[in-house]
mmCIF file of C-alpha atoms in Angstrom:
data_model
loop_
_atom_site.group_PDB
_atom_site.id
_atom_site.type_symbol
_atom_site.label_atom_id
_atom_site.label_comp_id
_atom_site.label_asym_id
_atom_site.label_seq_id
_atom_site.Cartn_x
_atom_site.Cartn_y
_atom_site.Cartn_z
ATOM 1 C CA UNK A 1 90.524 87.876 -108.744
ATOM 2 C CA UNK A 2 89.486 84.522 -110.800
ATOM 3 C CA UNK A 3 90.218 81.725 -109.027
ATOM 4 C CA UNK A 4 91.911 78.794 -111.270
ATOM 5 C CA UNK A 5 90.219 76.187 -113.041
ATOM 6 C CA UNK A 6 91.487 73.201 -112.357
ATOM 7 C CA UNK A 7 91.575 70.323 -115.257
ATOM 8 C CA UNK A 8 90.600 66.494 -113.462
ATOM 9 C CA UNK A 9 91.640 63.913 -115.315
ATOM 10 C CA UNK A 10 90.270 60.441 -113.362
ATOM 11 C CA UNK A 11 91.506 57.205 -113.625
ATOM 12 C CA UNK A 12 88.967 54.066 -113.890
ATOM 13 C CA UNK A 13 87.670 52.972 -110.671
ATOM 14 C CA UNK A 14 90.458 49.878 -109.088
ATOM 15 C CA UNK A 15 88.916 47.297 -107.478
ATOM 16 C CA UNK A 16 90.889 45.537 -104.849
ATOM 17 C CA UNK A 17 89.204 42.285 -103.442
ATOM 18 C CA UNK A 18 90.750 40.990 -100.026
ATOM 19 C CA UNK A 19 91.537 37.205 -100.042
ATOM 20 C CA UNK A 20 89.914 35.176 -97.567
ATOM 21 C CA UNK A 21 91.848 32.790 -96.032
ATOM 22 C CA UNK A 22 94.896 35.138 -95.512
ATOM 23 C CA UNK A 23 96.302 33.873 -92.411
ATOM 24 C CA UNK A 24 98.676 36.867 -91.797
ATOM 25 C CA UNK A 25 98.478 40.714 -92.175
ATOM 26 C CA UNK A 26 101.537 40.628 -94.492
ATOM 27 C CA UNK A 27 100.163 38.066 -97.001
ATOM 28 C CA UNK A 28 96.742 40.348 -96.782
ATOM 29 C CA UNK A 29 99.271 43.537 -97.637
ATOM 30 C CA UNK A 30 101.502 41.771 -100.348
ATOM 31 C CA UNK A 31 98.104 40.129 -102.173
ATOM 32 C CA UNK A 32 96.328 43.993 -102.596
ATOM 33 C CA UNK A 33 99.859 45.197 -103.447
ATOM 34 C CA UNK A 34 99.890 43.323 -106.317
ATOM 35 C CA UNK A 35 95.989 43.728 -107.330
ATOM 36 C CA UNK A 36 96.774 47.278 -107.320
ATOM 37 C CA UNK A 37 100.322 47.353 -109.890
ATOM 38 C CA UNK A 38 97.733 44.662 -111.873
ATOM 39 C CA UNK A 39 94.917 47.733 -111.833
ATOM 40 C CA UNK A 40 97.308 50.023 -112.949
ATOM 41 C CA UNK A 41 99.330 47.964 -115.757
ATOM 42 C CA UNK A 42 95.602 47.831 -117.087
ATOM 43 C CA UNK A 43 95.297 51.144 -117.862
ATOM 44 C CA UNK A 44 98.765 51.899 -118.977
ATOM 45 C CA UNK A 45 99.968 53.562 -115.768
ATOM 46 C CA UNK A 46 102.893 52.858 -113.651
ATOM 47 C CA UNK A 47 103.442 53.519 -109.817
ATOM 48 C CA UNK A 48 105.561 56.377 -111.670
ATOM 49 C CA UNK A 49 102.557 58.335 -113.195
ATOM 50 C CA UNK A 50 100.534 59.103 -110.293
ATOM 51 C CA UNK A 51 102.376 61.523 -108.642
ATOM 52 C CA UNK A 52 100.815 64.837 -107.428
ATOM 53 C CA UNK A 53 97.081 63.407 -107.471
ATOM 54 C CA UNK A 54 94.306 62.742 -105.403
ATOM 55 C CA UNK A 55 92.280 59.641 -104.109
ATOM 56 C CA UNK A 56 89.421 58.522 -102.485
ATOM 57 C CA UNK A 57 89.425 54.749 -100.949
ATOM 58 C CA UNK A 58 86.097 53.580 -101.048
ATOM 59 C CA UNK A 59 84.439 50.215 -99.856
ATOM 60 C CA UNK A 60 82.229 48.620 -102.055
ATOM 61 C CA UNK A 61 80.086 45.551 -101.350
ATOM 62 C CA UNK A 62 77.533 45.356 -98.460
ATOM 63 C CA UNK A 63 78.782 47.875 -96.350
ATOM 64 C CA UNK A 64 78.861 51.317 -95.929
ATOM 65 C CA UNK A 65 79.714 53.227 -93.267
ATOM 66 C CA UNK A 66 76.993 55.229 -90.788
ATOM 67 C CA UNK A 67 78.634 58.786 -90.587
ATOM 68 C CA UNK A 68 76.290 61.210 -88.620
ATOM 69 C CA UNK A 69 74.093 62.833 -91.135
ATOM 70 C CA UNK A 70 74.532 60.085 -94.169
ATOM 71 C CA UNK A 71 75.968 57.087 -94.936
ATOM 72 C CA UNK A 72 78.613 56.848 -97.965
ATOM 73 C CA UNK A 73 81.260 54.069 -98.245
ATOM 74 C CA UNK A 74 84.613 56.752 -98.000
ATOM 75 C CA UNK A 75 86.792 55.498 -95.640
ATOM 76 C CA UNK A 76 90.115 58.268 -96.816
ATOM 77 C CA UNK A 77 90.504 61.105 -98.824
ATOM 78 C CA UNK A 78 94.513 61.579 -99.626
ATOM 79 C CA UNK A 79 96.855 63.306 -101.793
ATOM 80 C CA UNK A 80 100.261 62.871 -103.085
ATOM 81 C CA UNK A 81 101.967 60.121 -104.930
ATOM 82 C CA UNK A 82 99.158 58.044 -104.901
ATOM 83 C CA UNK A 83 100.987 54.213 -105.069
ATOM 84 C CA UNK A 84 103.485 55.005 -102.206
ATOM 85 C CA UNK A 85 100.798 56.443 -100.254
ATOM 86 C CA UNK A 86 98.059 53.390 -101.299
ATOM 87 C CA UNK A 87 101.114 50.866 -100.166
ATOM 88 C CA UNK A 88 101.718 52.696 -96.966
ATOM 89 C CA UNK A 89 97.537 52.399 -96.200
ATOM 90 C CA UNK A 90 97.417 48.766 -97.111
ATOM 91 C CA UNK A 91 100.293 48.299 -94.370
ATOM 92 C CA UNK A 92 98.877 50.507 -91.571
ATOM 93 C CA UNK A 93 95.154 50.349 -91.368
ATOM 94 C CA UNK A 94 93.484 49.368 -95.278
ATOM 95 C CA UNK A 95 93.742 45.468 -94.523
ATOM 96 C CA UNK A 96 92.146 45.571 -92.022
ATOM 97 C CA UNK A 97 88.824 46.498 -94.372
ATOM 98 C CA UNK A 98 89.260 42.405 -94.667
ATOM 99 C CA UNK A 99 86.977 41.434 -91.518
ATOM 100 C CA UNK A 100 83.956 43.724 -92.707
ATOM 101 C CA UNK A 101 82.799 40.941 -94.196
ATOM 102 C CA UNK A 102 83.346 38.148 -96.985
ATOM 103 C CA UNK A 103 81.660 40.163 -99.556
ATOM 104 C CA UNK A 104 83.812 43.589 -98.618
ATOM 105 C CA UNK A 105 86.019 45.262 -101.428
ATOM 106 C CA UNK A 106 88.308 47.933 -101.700
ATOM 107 C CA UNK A 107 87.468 50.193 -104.090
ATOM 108 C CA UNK A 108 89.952 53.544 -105.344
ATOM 109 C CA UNK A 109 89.702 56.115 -107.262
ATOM 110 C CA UNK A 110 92.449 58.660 -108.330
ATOM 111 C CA UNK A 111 92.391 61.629 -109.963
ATOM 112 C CA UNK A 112 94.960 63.513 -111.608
ATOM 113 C CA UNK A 113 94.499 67.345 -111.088
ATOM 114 C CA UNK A 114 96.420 69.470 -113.432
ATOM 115 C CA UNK A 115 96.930 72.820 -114.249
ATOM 116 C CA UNK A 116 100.092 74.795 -116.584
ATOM 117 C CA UNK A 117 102.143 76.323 -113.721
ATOM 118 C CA UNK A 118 100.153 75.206 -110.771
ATOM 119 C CA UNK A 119 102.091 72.475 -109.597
ATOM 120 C CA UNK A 120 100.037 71.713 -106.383
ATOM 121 C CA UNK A 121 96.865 72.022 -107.570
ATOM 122 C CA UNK A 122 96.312 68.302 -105.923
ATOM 123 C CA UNK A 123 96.590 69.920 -102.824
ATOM 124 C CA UNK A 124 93.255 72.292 -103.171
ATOM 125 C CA UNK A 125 91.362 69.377 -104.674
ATOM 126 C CA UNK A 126 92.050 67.214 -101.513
ATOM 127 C CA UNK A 127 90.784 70.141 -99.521
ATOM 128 C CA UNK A 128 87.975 70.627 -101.355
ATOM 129 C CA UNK A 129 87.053 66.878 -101.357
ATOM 130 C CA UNK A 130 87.054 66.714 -97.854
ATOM 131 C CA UNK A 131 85.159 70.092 -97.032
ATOM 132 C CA UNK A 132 82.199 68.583 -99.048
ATOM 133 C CA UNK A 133 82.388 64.978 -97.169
ATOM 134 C CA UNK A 134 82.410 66.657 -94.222
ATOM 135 C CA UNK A 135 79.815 69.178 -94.922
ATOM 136 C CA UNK A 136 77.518 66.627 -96.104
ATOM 137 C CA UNK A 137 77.797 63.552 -94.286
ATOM 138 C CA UNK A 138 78.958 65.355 -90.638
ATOM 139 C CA UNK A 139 82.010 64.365 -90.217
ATOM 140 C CA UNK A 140 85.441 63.852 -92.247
ATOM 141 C CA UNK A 141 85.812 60.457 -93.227
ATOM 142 C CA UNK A 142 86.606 57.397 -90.820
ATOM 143 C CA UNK A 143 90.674 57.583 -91.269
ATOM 144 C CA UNK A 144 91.260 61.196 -92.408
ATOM 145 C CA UNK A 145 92.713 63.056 -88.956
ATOM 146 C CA UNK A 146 92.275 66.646 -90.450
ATOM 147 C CA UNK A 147 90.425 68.970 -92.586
ATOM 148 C CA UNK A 148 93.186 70.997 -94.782
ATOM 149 C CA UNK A 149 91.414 74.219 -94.259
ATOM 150 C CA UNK A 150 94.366 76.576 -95.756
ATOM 151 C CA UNK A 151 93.427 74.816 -99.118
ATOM 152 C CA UNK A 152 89.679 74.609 -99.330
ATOM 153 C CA UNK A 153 87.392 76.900 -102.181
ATOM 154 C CA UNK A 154 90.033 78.402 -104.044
ATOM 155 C CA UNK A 155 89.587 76.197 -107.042
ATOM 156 C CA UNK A 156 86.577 77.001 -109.968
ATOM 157 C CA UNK A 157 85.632 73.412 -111.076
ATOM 158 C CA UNK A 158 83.680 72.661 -114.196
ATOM 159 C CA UNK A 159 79.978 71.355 -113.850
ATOM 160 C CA UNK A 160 80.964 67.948 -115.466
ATOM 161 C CA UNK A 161 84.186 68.228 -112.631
ATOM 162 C CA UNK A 162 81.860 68.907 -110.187
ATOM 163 C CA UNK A 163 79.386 65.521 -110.410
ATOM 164 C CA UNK A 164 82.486 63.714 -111.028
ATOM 165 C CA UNK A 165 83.761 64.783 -107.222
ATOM 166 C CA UNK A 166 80.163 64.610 -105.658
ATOM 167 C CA UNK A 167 80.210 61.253 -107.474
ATOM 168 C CA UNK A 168 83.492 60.088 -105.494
ATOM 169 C CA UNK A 169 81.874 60.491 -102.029
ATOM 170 C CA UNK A 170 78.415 58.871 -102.297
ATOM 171 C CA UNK A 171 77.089 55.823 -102.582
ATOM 172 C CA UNK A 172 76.080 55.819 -105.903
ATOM 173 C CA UNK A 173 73.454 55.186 -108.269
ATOM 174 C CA UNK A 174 71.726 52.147 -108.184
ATOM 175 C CA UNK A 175 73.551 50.684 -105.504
ATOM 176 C CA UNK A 176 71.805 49.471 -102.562
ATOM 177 C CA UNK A 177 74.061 48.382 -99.697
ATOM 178 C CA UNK A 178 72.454 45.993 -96.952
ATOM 179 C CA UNK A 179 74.208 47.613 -94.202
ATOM 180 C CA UNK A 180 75.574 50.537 -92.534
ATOM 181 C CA UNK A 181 78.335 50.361 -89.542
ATOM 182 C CA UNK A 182 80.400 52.416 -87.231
ATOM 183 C CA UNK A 183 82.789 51.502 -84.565
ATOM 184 C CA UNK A 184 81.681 50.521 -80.972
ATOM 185 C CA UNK A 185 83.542 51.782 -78.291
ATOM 186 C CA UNK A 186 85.530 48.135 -77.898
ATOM 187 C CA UNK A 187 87.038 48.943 -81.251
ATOM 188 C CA UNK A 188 90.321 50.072 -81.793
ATOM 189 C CA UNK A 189 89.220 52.895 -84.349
ATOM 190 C CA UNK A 190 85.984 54.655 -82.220
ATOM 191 C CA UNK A 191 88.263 57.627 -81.699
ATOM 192 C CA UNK A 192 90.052 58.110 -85.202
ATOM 193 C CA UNK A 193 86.323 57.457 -86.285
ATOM 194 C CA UNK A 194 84.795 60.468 -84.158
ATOM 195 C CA UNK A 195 87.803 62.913 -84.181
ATOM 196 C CA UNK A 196 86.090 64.239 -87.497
ATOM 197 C CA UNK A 197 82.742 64.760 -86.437
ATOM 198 C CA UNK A 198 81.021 68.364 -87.551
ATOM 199 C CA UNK A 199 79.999 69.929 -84.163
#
């Protein structure tokens, strides 16, 4: 049997730039909250219109971060309604992304799969997305807990869908970051960070 194509329509890259100076973790929340309905008002999309898709929260700057067989600067890899789920990140765990550095920024990108009476085709893309980061760089990425392994390879992608993904989990052309980190043990994250590691 054929599996389904899926169609990938991706929005353009949002770039969400911490503020420094932030004394509190709310102001820190409340400032990329509003970067982010900004990003979106810029391309003629509401909170609304990005149901059902997929993202991948990047950092972008002078960091990356040193998974075990390549570095790449994917720090999640998520599905659903992508604002609720973006607002719920910037309130657990995405602010903190603020003391990487003074030059760190927050970048997303979303992509809305679609296919005529395949309503969760978002799901298989997610899976997909994160077999590959895992099978590449050795691990899935920093704050993912899981693989979705009931999902993975039963979508047929297109060759110009396929750089696009690859695309979403590397580092990018022309880009030269000036440093690569993982957590130490002393850090609060050193076991979400290794949970995903490829054995």
């Amino acid at each position: 049997m054929a599996k389904p194509t899926a169609s990938l329509v991706w929005l353009e890259n949002i770039e969400l730039k911490p503020e420094q100076g932030l004394r509190t973790e709310a102001s820190i929340v409340k400032t990329l909250r509003k970067q982010l309905i900004a990003a979106l008002q810029e391309q003629n999309y509401t909170p609304a219109d990005l149901s059902r898709c997929v993202y991948v929260i990047r950092m972008k700057g002078d960091f990356v971060i040193a998974y075990p067989w390549q570095r790449s600067p994917v720090l999640y890899i998520g599905r659903g309604a992508a604002f609720g789920r973006l607002s719920s990140h910037l309130r657990r765990w995405l602010h903190e992304v603020e003391g990487f550095g003074k030059d760190v920024r927050i970048e997303i990108r979303v992509c809305r799969p679609r296919r005529r009476n395949f309503a969760d085709m978002f799901k298989y893309v997610e899976a997909d997305l994160i077999s590959r980061f895992a099978e590449r760089y050795g691990a899935i990425p920093f704050f993912n807990s899981r693989r979705e392994t009931s999902y993975e390879r039963y979508v047929e992608y297109t060759d110009s869908d396929e750089a696009l993904l690859t695309a979403a989990l590397g580092i990018g052309n022309g880009k030269r970051p000036l440093w690569a980190i993982a957590p130490a043990p002393a850090n609060k994250n050193y076991e979400v960070f290794h949970r995903g590691r490829q054995q």
